[in-house]
Each structure stands twice: as structure tokens, then as C-alpha cells.
CSV table of N, CA and C in Angstrom, one decimal:
chain,number,residue,atom,x,y,z
A,1,UNK,N,0.9,-1.2,0.0
A,1,UNK,CA,0.0,0.0,0.0
A,1,UNK,C,0.9,1.2,0.0
A,2,UNK,N,0.6,2.2,-0.9
A,2,UNK,CA,1.4,3.4,-1.0
A,2,UNK,C,0.5,4.6,-0.9
A,3,UNK,N,1.0,5.6,-0.2
A,3,UNK,CA,0.3,6.9,-0.2
A,3,UNK,C,1.3,8.0,-0.5
A,4,UNK,N,0.8,9.1,-1.1
A,4,UNK,CA,1.7,10.2,-1.4
A,4,UNK,C,1.0,11.5,-0.8
A,5,UNK,N,1.8,12.3,-0.2
A,5,UNK,CA,1.3,13.5,0.4
A,5,UNK,C,2.4,14.5,0.5
A,6,UNK,N,2.0,15.7,0.9
A,6,UNK,CA,3.0,16.8,1.2
A,6,UNK,C,3.0,17.1,2.7
A,7,UNK,N,4.2,17.0,3.3
A,7,UNK,CA,4.3,17.3,4.7
A,7,UNK,C,4.5,18.8,4.9
A,8,UNK,N,3.7,19.4,5.8
A,8,UNK,CA,3.8,20.8,6.0
A,8,UNK,C,4.3,21.1,7.4
A,9,UNK,N,4.7,22.3,7.6
A,9,UNK,CA,5.2,22.8,8.9
A,9,UNK,C,4.2,22.5,10.0
A,10,UNK,N,2.9,22.8,9.8
A,10,UNK,CA,2.0,22.6,10.9
A,10,UNK,C,1.8,21.1,11.3
A,11,UNK,N,2.1,20.2,10.4
A,11,UNK,CA,2.1,18.7,10.7
A,11,UNK,C,3.2,18.4,11.8
A,12,UNK,N,4.4,19.0,11.5
A,12,UNK,CA,5.5,18.8,12.4
A,12,UNK,C,5.3,19.5,13.8
A,13,UNK,N,4.7,20.7,13.7
A,13,UNK,CA,4.4,21.4,14.9
A,13,UNK,C,3.4,20.7,15.8
A,14,UNK,N,2.5,20.0,15.3
A,14,UNK,CA,1.5,19.2,16.1
A,14,UNK,C,2.3,18.1,16.8
A,15,UNK,N,3.2,17.5,16.1
A,15,UNK,CA,4.0,16.4,16.8
A,15,UNK,C,4.9,17.0,17.9
A,16,UNK,N,5.5,18.2,17.6
A,16,UNK,CA,6.4,18.8,18.6
A,16,UNK,C,5.5,19.2,19.9
A,17,UNK,N,4.3,19.7,19.7
A,17,UNK,CA,3.5,20.0,20.8
A,17,UNK,C,3.1,18.7,21.6
A,18,UNK,N,2.9,17.7,20.9
A,18,UNK,CA,2.5,16.4,21.5
A,18,UNK,C,3.7,15.9,22.3
A,19,UNK,N,4.9,16.0,21.8
A,19,UNK,CA,6.1,15.5,22.5
A,19,UNK,C,6.4,16.4,23.7
A,20,UNK,N,6.2,17.7,23.5
A,20,UNK,CA,6.5,18.6,24.6
A,20,UNK,C,5.6,18.4,25.8
A,21,UNK,N,4.3,18.0,25.6
A,21,UNK,CA,3.4,17.7,26.7
A,21,UNK,C,3.8,16.4,27.4
A,22,UNK,N,4.5,15.5,26.8
A,22,UNK,CA,4.8,14.3,27.4
A,22,UNK,C,6.3,14.3,28.0
A,23,UNK,N,7.0,15.4,27.6
A,23,UNK,CA,8.4,15.5,28.1
A,23,UNK,C,8.4,15.9,29.6
A,24,UNK,N,9.3,15.2,30.4
A,24,UNK,CA,9.3,15.6,31.8
A,24,UNK,C,9.7,17.1,32.0
A,25,UNK,N,9.3,17.7,33.0
A,25,UNK,CA,9.6,19.1,33.3
A,25,UNK,C,11.1,19.3,33.5
A,26,UNK,N,11.8,18.3,33.9
A,26,UNK,CA,13.2,18.5,34.1
A,26,UNK,C,14.0,18.8,32.8
A,27,UNK,N,13.3,18.5,31.7
A,27,UNK,CA,14.0,18.8,30.4
A,27,UNK,C,13.8,20.3,30.0
A,28,UNK,N,13.3,21.1,30.9
A,28,UNK,CA,13.1,22.5,30.6
A,28,UNK,C,14.4,23.2,30.4
A,29,UNK,N,14.5,24.2,29.5
A,29,UNK,CA,15.7,24.9,29.2
A,29,UNK,C,16.1,25.8,30.4
A,30,UNK,N,15.2,26.0,31.4
A,30,UNK,CA,15.4,26.9,32.5
A,30,UNK,C,16.1,26.2,33.7
A,31,UNK,N,16.3,24.9,33.6
A,31,UNK,CA,16.9,24.2,34.8
A,31,UNK,C,18.2,24.7,35.2
A,32,UNK,N,19.1,25.0,34.3
A,32,UNK,CA,20.5,25.4,34.7
A,32,UNK,C,20.5,26.8,35.3
A,33,UNK,N,19.5,27.7,34.9
A,33,UNK,CA,19.5,29.0,35.5
A,33,UNK,C,19.0,28.9,37.0
A,34,UNK,N,18.0,28.0,37.2
A,34,UNK,CA,17.5,27.8,38.6
A,34,UNK,C,18.6,27.1,39.4
A,35,UNK,N,19.3,26.1,38.9
A,35,UNK,CA,20.4,25.5,39.6
A,35,UNK,C,21.5,26.4,40.0
A,36,UNK,N,21.9,27.3,39.0
A,36,UNK,CA,23.0,28.2,39.2
A,36,UNK,C,22.6,29.2,40.3
A,37,UNK,N,21.3,29.7,40.2
A,37,UNK,CA,20.9,30.7,41.2
A,37,UNK,C,20.8,30.0,42.6
A,38,UNK,N,20.4,28.8,42.7
A,38,UNK,CA,20.3,28.1,44.0
A,38,UNK,C,21.7,27.9,44.6
A,39,UNK,N,22.6,27.5,43.7
A,39,UNK,CA,24.0,27.2,44.2
A,39,UNK,C,24.6,28.5,44.6
A,40,UNK,N,24.5,29.6,43.8
A,40,UNK,CA,25.1,30.9,44.2
A,40,UNK,C,24.5,31.4,45.5
A,41,UNK,N,23.1,31.3,45.6
A,41,UNK,CA,22.5,31.7,46.9
A,41,UNK,C,23.0,30.9,48.1
A,42,UNK,N,23.2,29.6,47.9
A,42,UNK,CA,23.7,28.8,48.9
A,42,UNK,C,25.1,29.1,49.4
A,43,UNK,N,25.9,29.7,48.4
A,43,UNK,CA,27.3,30.1,48.7
A,43,UNK,C,27.3,31.5,49.2
A,44,UNK,N,26.2,32.2,49.4
A,44,UNK,CA,26.2,33.5,49.9
A,44,UNK,C,26.3,34.6,48.8
A,45,UNK,N,26.4,34.2,47.6
A,45,UNK,CA,26.5,35.2,46.5
A,45,UNK,C,25.3,36.0,46.3
A,46,UNK,N,24.1,35.6,46.8
A,46,UNK,CA,22.9,36.4,46.6
A,46,UNK,C,23.0,37.8,47.2
A,47,UNK,N,24.0,38.0,48.1
A,47,UNK,CA,24.1,39.4,48.7
A,47,UNK,C,24.8,40.3,47.7
A,48,UNK,N,25.4,39.8,46.7
A,48,UNK,CA,26.2,40.6,45.7
A,48,UNK,C,25.2,41.1,44.6
A,49,UNK,N,25.4,42.4,44.2
A,49,UNK,CA,24.6,42.9,43.1
A,49,UNK,C,24.9,42.2,41.8
A,50,UNK,N,26.1,41.7,41.7
A,50,UNK,CA,26.5,41.0,40.4
A,50,UNK,C,25.6,39.7,40.3
A,51,UNK,N,25.2,39.1,41.4
A,51,UNK,CA,24.4,37.9,41.4
A,51,UNK,C,23.1,38.2,40.6
A,52,UNK,N,22.4,39.3,41.0
A,52,UNK,CA,21.2,39.6,40.4
A,52,UNK,C,21.3,40.0,38.9
A,53,UNK,N,22.5,40.7,38.6
A,53,UNK,CA,22.7,41.1,37.3
A,53,UNK,C,22.9,39.8,36.4
A,54,UNK,N,23.7,38.9,36.8
A,54,UNK,CA,23.9,37.7,36.0
A,54,UNK,C,22.7,36.8,35.9
A,55,UNK,N,21.9,36.8,37.0
A,55,UNK,CA,20.7,36.0,37.0
A,55,UNK,C,19.7,36.6,35.9
A,56,UNK,N,19.6,38.0,35.9
A,56,UNK,CA,18.8,38.6,34.9
A,56,UNK,C,19.3,38.4,33.5
A,57,UNK,N,20.6,38.5,33.3
A,57,UNK,CA,21.2,38.2,32.0
A,57,UNK,C,20.9,36.8,31.5
A,58,UNK,N,21.0,35.8,32.4
A,58,UNK,CA,20.7,34.4,32.0
A,58,UNK,C,19.2,34.3,31.7
A,59,UNK,N,18.3,34.9,32.4
A,59,UNK,CA,16.9,34.8,32.1
A,59,UNK,C,16.6,35.5,30.7
A,60,UNK,N,17.2,36.6,30.5
A,60,UNK,CA,17.0,37.3,29.2
A,60,UNK,C,17.5,36.5,28.0
A,61,UNK,N,18.7,35.9,28.2
A,61,UNK,CA,19.2,35.1,27.1
A,61,UNK,C,18.3,33.9,26.8
A,62,UNK,N,17.8,33.2,27.8
A,62,UNK,CA,16.9,32.1,27.6
A,62,UNK,C,15.6,32.6,27.0
A,63,UNK,N,15.1,33.7,27.4
A,63,UNK,CA,13.8,34.2,26.9
A,63,UNK,C,13.9,34.6,25.5
A,64,UNK,N,15.0,35.1,25.0
A,64,UNK,CA,15.2,35.6,23.7
A,64,UNK,C,15.7,34.6,22.7
A,65,UNK,N,15.9,33.3,23.1
A,65,UNK,CA,16.3,32.3,22.2
A,65,UNK,C,15.2,32.0,21.2
A,66,UNK,N,15.6,32.0,19.9
A,66,UNK,CA,14.6,31.8,18.9
A,66,UNK,C,14.1,30.4,18.9
A,67,UNK,N,12.8,30.2,18.5
A,67,UNK,CA,12.3,28.8,18.4
A,67,UNK,C,13.0,28.1,17.3
A,68,UNK,N,13.1,26.8,17.5
A,68,UNK,CA,13.8,26.0,16.5
A,68,UNK,C,13.0,26.0,15.2
A,69,UNK,N,13.8,26.3,14.1
A,69,UNK,CA,13.1,26.4,12.8
A,69,UNK,C,13.2,25.0,12.2
A,70,UNK,N,12.1,24.7,11.5
A,70,UNK,CA,12.0,23.3,10.9
A,70,UNK,C,12.8,23.4,9.5
A,71,UNK,N,13.8,22.5,9.4
A,71,UNK,CA,14.6,22.5,8.1
A,71,UNK,C,13.7,22.3,6.9
A,72,UNK,N,14.0,23.0,5.8
A,72,UNK,CA,13.2,22.9,4.6
A,72,UNK,C,13.2,21.4,4.0
A,73,UNK,N,14.3,20.7,4.2
A,73,UNK,CA,14.5,19.4,3.6
A,73,UNK,C,13.5,18.4,4.2
A,74,UNK,N,13.0,18.6,5.3
A,74,UNK,CA,12.0,17.6,5.9
A,74,UNK,C,10.6,17.9,5.4
A,75,UNK,N,10.4,19.0,4.8
A,75,UNK,CA,9.0,19.4,4.3
A,75,UNK,C,8.9,18.9,2.8
A,76,UNK,N,7.7,18.9,2.4
A,76,UNK,CA,7.4,18.7,0.9
A,76,UNK,C,6.8,17.3,0.7
A,77,UNK,N,6.8,17.0,-0.6
A,77,UNK,CA,6.1,15.8,-1.1
A,77,UNK,C,6.9,14.5,-0.7
A,78,UNK,N,6.2,13.5,-0.4
A,78,UNK,CA,6.8,12.2,-0.1
A,78,UNK,C,5.8,11.1,-0.3
A,79,UNK,N,6.4,9.9,-0.5
A,79,UNK,CA,5.5,8.8,-0.6
A,79,UNK,C,5.9,7.7,0.4
A,80,UNK,N,5.0,7.1,1.0
A,80,UNK,CA,5.2,6.1,2.0
A,80,UNK,C,4.6,4.8,1.5
A,81,UNK,N,5.4,3.7,1.5
A,81,UNK,CA,4.9,2.4,1.1
A,81,UNK,C,5.1,1.4,2.2
A,82,UNK,N,4.1,0.6,2.5
A,82,UNK,CA,4.2,-0.5,3.5
A,82,UNK,C,4.7,-1.7,2.7
A,83,UNK,N,5.9,-2.2,3.1
A,83,UNK,CA,6.5,-3.4,2.5
A,83,UNK,C,6.6,-4.5,3.4
A,84,UNK,N,7.1,-5.6,3.0
A,84,UNK,CA,7.3,-6.8,3.8
A,84,UNK,C,8.4,-6.5,4.9
A,85,UNK,N,9.4,-5.8,4.5
A,85,UNK,CA,10.6,-5.5,5.4
A,85,UNK,C,10.3,-4.3,6.3
A,86,UNK,N,9.5,-3.4,5.9
A,86,UNK,CA,9.3,-2.2,6.7
A,86,UNK,C,8.5,-1.2,5.9
A,87,UNK,N,8.8,0.1,6.3
A,87,UNK,CA,8.1,1.2,5.7
A,87,UNK,C,9.1,2.0,4.8
A,88,UNK,N,8.9,2.1,3.6
A,88,UNK,CA,9.8,2.7,2.6
A,88,UNK,C,9.3,4.2,2.4
A,89,UNK,N,10.2,5.1,2.6
A,89,UNK,CA,9.8,6.5,2.5
A,89,UNK,C,10.7,7.1,1.4
A,90,UNK,N,10.0,7.8,0.4
A,90,UNK,CA,10.7,8.5,-0.6
A,90,UNK,C,10.3,10.0,-0.6
A,91,UNK,N,11.3,10.8,-0.6
A,91,UNK,CA,11.1,12.2,-0.7
A,91,UNK,C,12.1,12.8,-1.7
A,92,UNK,N,12.0,14.0,-2.1
A,92,UNK,CA,13.0,14.5,-3.1
A,92,UNK,C,14.5,14.4,-2.6
A,93,UNK,N,14.7,14.5,-1.3
A,93,UNK,CA,16.0,14.5,-0.8
A,93,UNK,C,16.4,13.2,-0.1
A,94,UNK,N,15.5,12.4,0.3
A,94,UNK,CA,15.8,11.2,1.1
A,94,UNK,C,15.1,9.9,0.5
A,95,UNK,N,15.7,8.8,0.7
A,95,UNK,CA,15.1,7.5,0.5
A,95,UNK,C,15.5,6.7,1.7
A,96,UNK,N,14.5,6.1,2.3
A,96,UNK,CA,14.8,5.4,3.6
A,96,UNK,C,13.8,4.2,3.7
A,97,UNK,N,14.4,3.1,4.3
A,97,UNK,CA,13.6,2.0,4.7
A,97,UNK,C,13.7,1.8,6.2
A,98,UNK,N,12.5,2.0,6.8
A,98,UNK,CA,12.4,1.9,8.3
A,98,UNK,C,12.0,0.4,8.6
A,99,UNK,N,12.9,-0.4,9.1
A,99,UNK,CA,12.5,-1.8,9.3
A,99,UNK,C,11.5,-1.9,10.4
A,100,UNK,N,10.6,-2.9,10.3
A,100,UNK,CA,9.5,-3.1,11.3
A,100,UNK,C,10.1,-3.2,12.7
A,101,UNK,N,11.2,-3.8,12.9
A,101,UNK,CA,11.8,-4.0,14.2
A,101,UNK,C,12.1,-2.6,14.9
A,102,UNK,N,12.3,-1.6,14.1
A,102,UNK,CA,12.6,-0.3,14.6
A,102,UNK,C,11.4,0.5,15.0
A,103,UNK,N,10.2,0.1,14.5
A,103,UNK,CA,9.0,0.8,14.7
A,103,UNK,C,8.4,0.6,16.0
A,104,UNK,N,7.8,1.6,16.6
A,104,UNK,CA,7.1,1.6,17.8
A,104,UNK,C,5.6,1.7,17.5
A,105,UNK,N,4.8,1.4,18.4
A,105,UNK,CA,3.3,1.5,18.2
A,105,UNK,C,3.0,3.0,17.7
A,106,UNK,N,2.1,3.0,16.7
A,106,UNK,CA,1.8,4.3,16.1
A,106,UNK,C,0.8,5.1,17.1
A,107,UNK,N,0.8,6.4,16.9
A,107,UNK,CA,-0.1,7.2,17.7
A,107,UNK,C,-0.9,8.0,16.6
A,108,UNK,N,-2.0,8.6,17.1
A,108,UNK,CA,-2.8,9.4,16.1
A,108,UNK,C,-3.6,10.4,16.9
A,109,UNK,N,-3.9,11.5,16.2
A,109,UNK,CA,-4.9,12.5,16.7
A,109,UNK,C,-5.8,12.8,15.5
A,110,UNK,N,-6.6,13.9,15.7
A,110,UNK,CA,-7.6,14.2,14.6
A,110,UNK,C,-7.0,14.6,13.3
A,111,UNK,N,-5.7,15.0,13.3
A,111,UNK,CA,-5.0,15.5,12.1
A,111,UNK,C,-4.0,14.6,11.5
A,112,UNK,N,-3.3,13.8,12.3
A,112,UNK,CA,-2.2,13.0,11.8
A,112,UNK,C,-2.1,11.6,12.4
A,113,UNK,N,-1.4,10.7,11.7
A,113,UNK,CA,-0.9,9.5,12.2
A,113,UNK,C,0.6,9.7,12.5
A,114,UNK,N,1.1,9.2,13.6
A,114,UNK,CA,2.5,9.4,13.9
A,114,UNK,C,3.1,8.0,14.1
A,115,UNK,N,4.2,7.7,13.3
A,115,UNK,CA,4.8,6.4,13.4
A,115,UNK,C,6.2,6.6,14.0
A,116,UNK,N,6.3,6.5,15.3
A,116,UNK,CA,7.7,6.6,15.9
A,116,UNK,C,8.6,5.4,15.6
A,117,UNK,N,9.8,5.7,15.4
A,117,UNK,CA,10.8,4.6,15.2
A,117,UNK,C,12.1,4.9,15.9
A,118,UNK,N,12.9,3.9,16.1
A,118,UNK,CA,14.2,4.1,16.8
A,118,UNK,C,15.2,4.7,15.9
A,119,UNK,N,16.2,5.4,16.4
A,119,UNK,CA,16.3,5.8,17.8
A,119,UNK,C,15.4,6.9,18.2
A,120,UNK,N,15.2,8.0,17.5
A,120,UNK,CA,14.3,9.0,17.9
A,120,UNK,C,13.6,9.7,16.7
A,121,UNK,N,13.2,8.9,15.8
A,121,UNK,CA,12.5,9.4,14.6
A,121,UNK,C,11.0,9.2,14.7
A,122,UNK,N,10.4,10.0,13.8
A,122,UNK,CA,8.9,9.8,13.7
A,122,UNK,C,8.5,10.1,12.2
A,123,UNK,N,7.7,9.3,11.7
A,123,UNK,CA,7.1,9.5,10.4
A,123,UNK,C,5.7,10.1,10.6
A,124,UNK,N,5.5,11.2,10.1
A,124,UNK,CA,4.2,11.9,10.3
A,124,UNK,C,3.4,11.8,9.0
A,125,UNK,N,2.2,11.2,9.1
A,125,UNK,CA,1.3,11.1,7.9
A,125,UNK,C,0.0,11.8,8.2
A,126,UNK,N,-0.2,12.9,7.5
A,126,UNK,CA,-1.5,13.6,7.7
A,126,UNK,C,-2.7,12.9,7.2
A,127,UNK,N,-3.8,13.0,7.9
A,127,UNK,CA,-5.0,12.3,7.5
A,127,UNK,C,-5.4,12.8,6.1
A,128,UNK,N,-5.0,14.0,5.7
A,128,UNK,CA,-5.4,14.5,4.4
A,128,UNK,C,-4.8,13.7,3.2
A,129,UNK,N,-3.8,12.8,3.6
A,129,UNK,CA,-3.1,12.0,2.6
A,129,UNK,C,-4.1,10.9,2.1
A,130,UNK,N,-5.1,10.7,2.8
A,130,UNK,CA,-6.1,9.6,2.4
A,130,UNK,C,-7.3,10.2,1.8
A,131,UNK,N,-7.8,9.7,0.7
A,131,UNK,CA,-9.0,10.2,0.1
A,131,UNK,C,-10.3,10.1,0.9
A,132,UNK,N,-10.3,9.1,1.8
A,132,UNK,CA,-11.5,8.8,2.6
A,132,UNK,C,-11.1,8.3,4.0
A,133,UNK,N,-11.9,8.4,5.0
A,133,UNK,CA,-11.6,7.9,6.3
A,133,UNK,C,-11.4,6.3,6.2
A,134,UNK,N,-12.2,5.7,5.3
A,134,UNK,CA,-12.0,4.3,5.1
A,134,UNK,C,-10.6,3.9,4.6
A,135,UNK,N,-10.0,4.7,3.7
A,135,UNK,CA,-8.7,4.5,3.2
A,135,UNK,C,-7.7,4.6,4.4
A,136,UNK,N,-7.9,5.6,5.3
A,136,UNK,CA,-7.0,5.8,6.4
A,136,UNK,C,-7.1,4.5,7.3
A,137,UNK,N,-8.4,4.0,7.6
A,137,UNK,CA,-8.5,2.9,8.4
A,137,UNK,C,-7.9,1.6,7.8
A,138,UNK,N,-7.9,1.5,6.5
A,138,UNK,CA,-7.3,0.4,5.8
A,138,UNK,C,-5.8,0.5,5.9
A,139,UNK,N,-5.2,1.7,5.8
A,139,UNK,CA,-3.8,1.9,6.0
A,139,UNK,C,-3.4,1.5,7.4
A,140,UNK,N,-4.2,1.9,8.4
A,140,UNK,CA,-3.9,1.6,9.8
A,140,UNK,C,-3.9,0.1,10.0
A,141,UNK,N,-4.9,-0.6,9.4
A,141,UNK,CA,-5.0,-2.1,9.6
A,141,UNK,C,-3.8,-2.8,8.9
A,142,UNK,N,-3.4,-2.3,7.8
A,142,UNK,CA,-2.2,-2.8,7.1
A,142,UNK,C,-0.9,-2.6,7.9
A,143,UNK,N,-0.9,-1.4,8.5
A,143,UNK,CA,0.3,-1.1,9.3
A,143,UNK,C,0.4,-2.0,10.5
A,144,UNK,N,-0.8,-2.3,11.2
A,144,UNK,CA,-0.8,-3.2,12.3
A,144,UNK,C,-0.5,-4.6,11.9
A,145,UNK,N,-1.0,-5.0,10.8
A,145,UNK,CA,-0.8,-6.4,10.3
A,145,UNK,C,0.6,-6.7,10.0
A,146,UNK,N,1.3,-5.7,9.4
A,146,UNK,CA,2.7,-5.9,9.0
A,146,UNK,C,3.7,-5.7,10.1
A,147,UNK,N,3.4,-4.9,11.1
A,147,UNK,CA,4.4,-4.4,12.1
A,147,UNK,C,4.7,-5.5,13.1
A,148,UNK,N,5.9,-5.4,13.7
A,148,UNK,CA,6.3,-6.3,14.7
A,148,UNK,C,5.4,-6.2,16.0
A,149,UNK,N,5.1,-5.0,16.4
A,149,UNK,CA,4.3,-4.8,17.5
A,149,UNK,C,2.8,-5.3,17.3
A,150,UNK,N,2.4,-5.2,16.0
A,150,UNK,CA,1.1,-5.8,15.7
A,150,UNK,C,1.1,-7.3,15.9
A,151,UNK,N,2.2,-7.9,15.5
A,151,UNK,CA,2.3,-9.4,15.6
A,151,UNK,C,2.4,-9.7,17.1
A,152,UNK,N,3.1,-8.9,17.9
A,152,UNK,CA,3.1,-9.2,19.3
A,152,UNK,C,1.7,-9.1,19.9
A,153,UNK,N,0.9,-8.1,19.5
A,153,UNK,CA,-0.4,-8.0,20.0
A,153,UNK,C,-1.3,-9.2,19.7
A,154,UNK,N,-1.1,-9.7,18.5
A,154,UNK,CA,-1.9,-10.8,18.0
A,154,UNK,C,-1.5,-12.1,18.8
A,155,UNK,N,-0.2,-12.3,19.0
A,155,UNK,CA,0.3,-13.5,19.7
A,155,UNK,C,0.0,-13.4,21.2
A,156,UNK,N,0.3,-12.2,21.8
A,156,UNK,CA,0.2,-12.0,23.2
A,156,UNK,C,-1.1,-12.0,23.7
């Protein structure tokens, strides 16, 4: 089964939002500023005006960091084919075969199907890639039937 679609920036942003909601709070970019402030305060540096100056500079630098821009090479037209060995992805710049053993159970929301794979990749397939909801359901069933984790579910 093969589908062809164009990946847009908003498709990737929905995945990033989904991942950010599940990421532990310790992964925040502010952790080092809080740690440095606590350490400095513990050492008595909080009495120095320089402490407050550098704490404000650190907060300003973090606040002004630009959002990560999505590279152009990951956007655009691609085709995804479910094969015996895995998922084959063709785009103008990349050709890849993601073996079933590397695939993790897929996730979905009202806009996209997300196919995470090891080590930290994800294949995003927008629902608009399918002409009908039935075609999307058929793709999901084929995905489950071919995948290693689908086999595990059937056996287990």
C-alpha cells in the first residue's frame, strides 16, 4: 500500500506539541538557571549585586532564544509504502527503509498518524493523505498487520 502527500510545517508542529506535553519538566531549558541561582544563593553570592545582574542576563538570554526552525528538507512531497521488510519513505532528498523492528506503536490524533521509530525518529502522515476515512482505516490495519508490535499484540 502506497500513499503520497505533502508534509507541511503545521504537521511537524503538532508532533512537537504532543512531545512537549509528554516530556518531563526536568527537560526544561530553565533548569540550569535555577540550579546556578540556588547554588550561588547557597554560597552567599545572593548578597552581591552581580548575582542579580547575571541572573537577569541568564533569564534574558533564555527568553530571547529563537524557536527551532524546521529545516526545509524535511518538508514537501513524499510517498510512503508499506512493504514486507518495513516502511519505505521516498522524498526529493531522502530515501529510507524503516525496518519493522525499529517501529514503535503508532499514535494518532484528529489531524495525523505518527509512526515513531528508533532511535528518535517519527514518520508523520497527515490524514489528508487519504481520500476517505475508510482508506485511512485500511492503512492503519495494514500497518498493524505488518508491524512487529502488531504481531506481538496478536500473539500475546
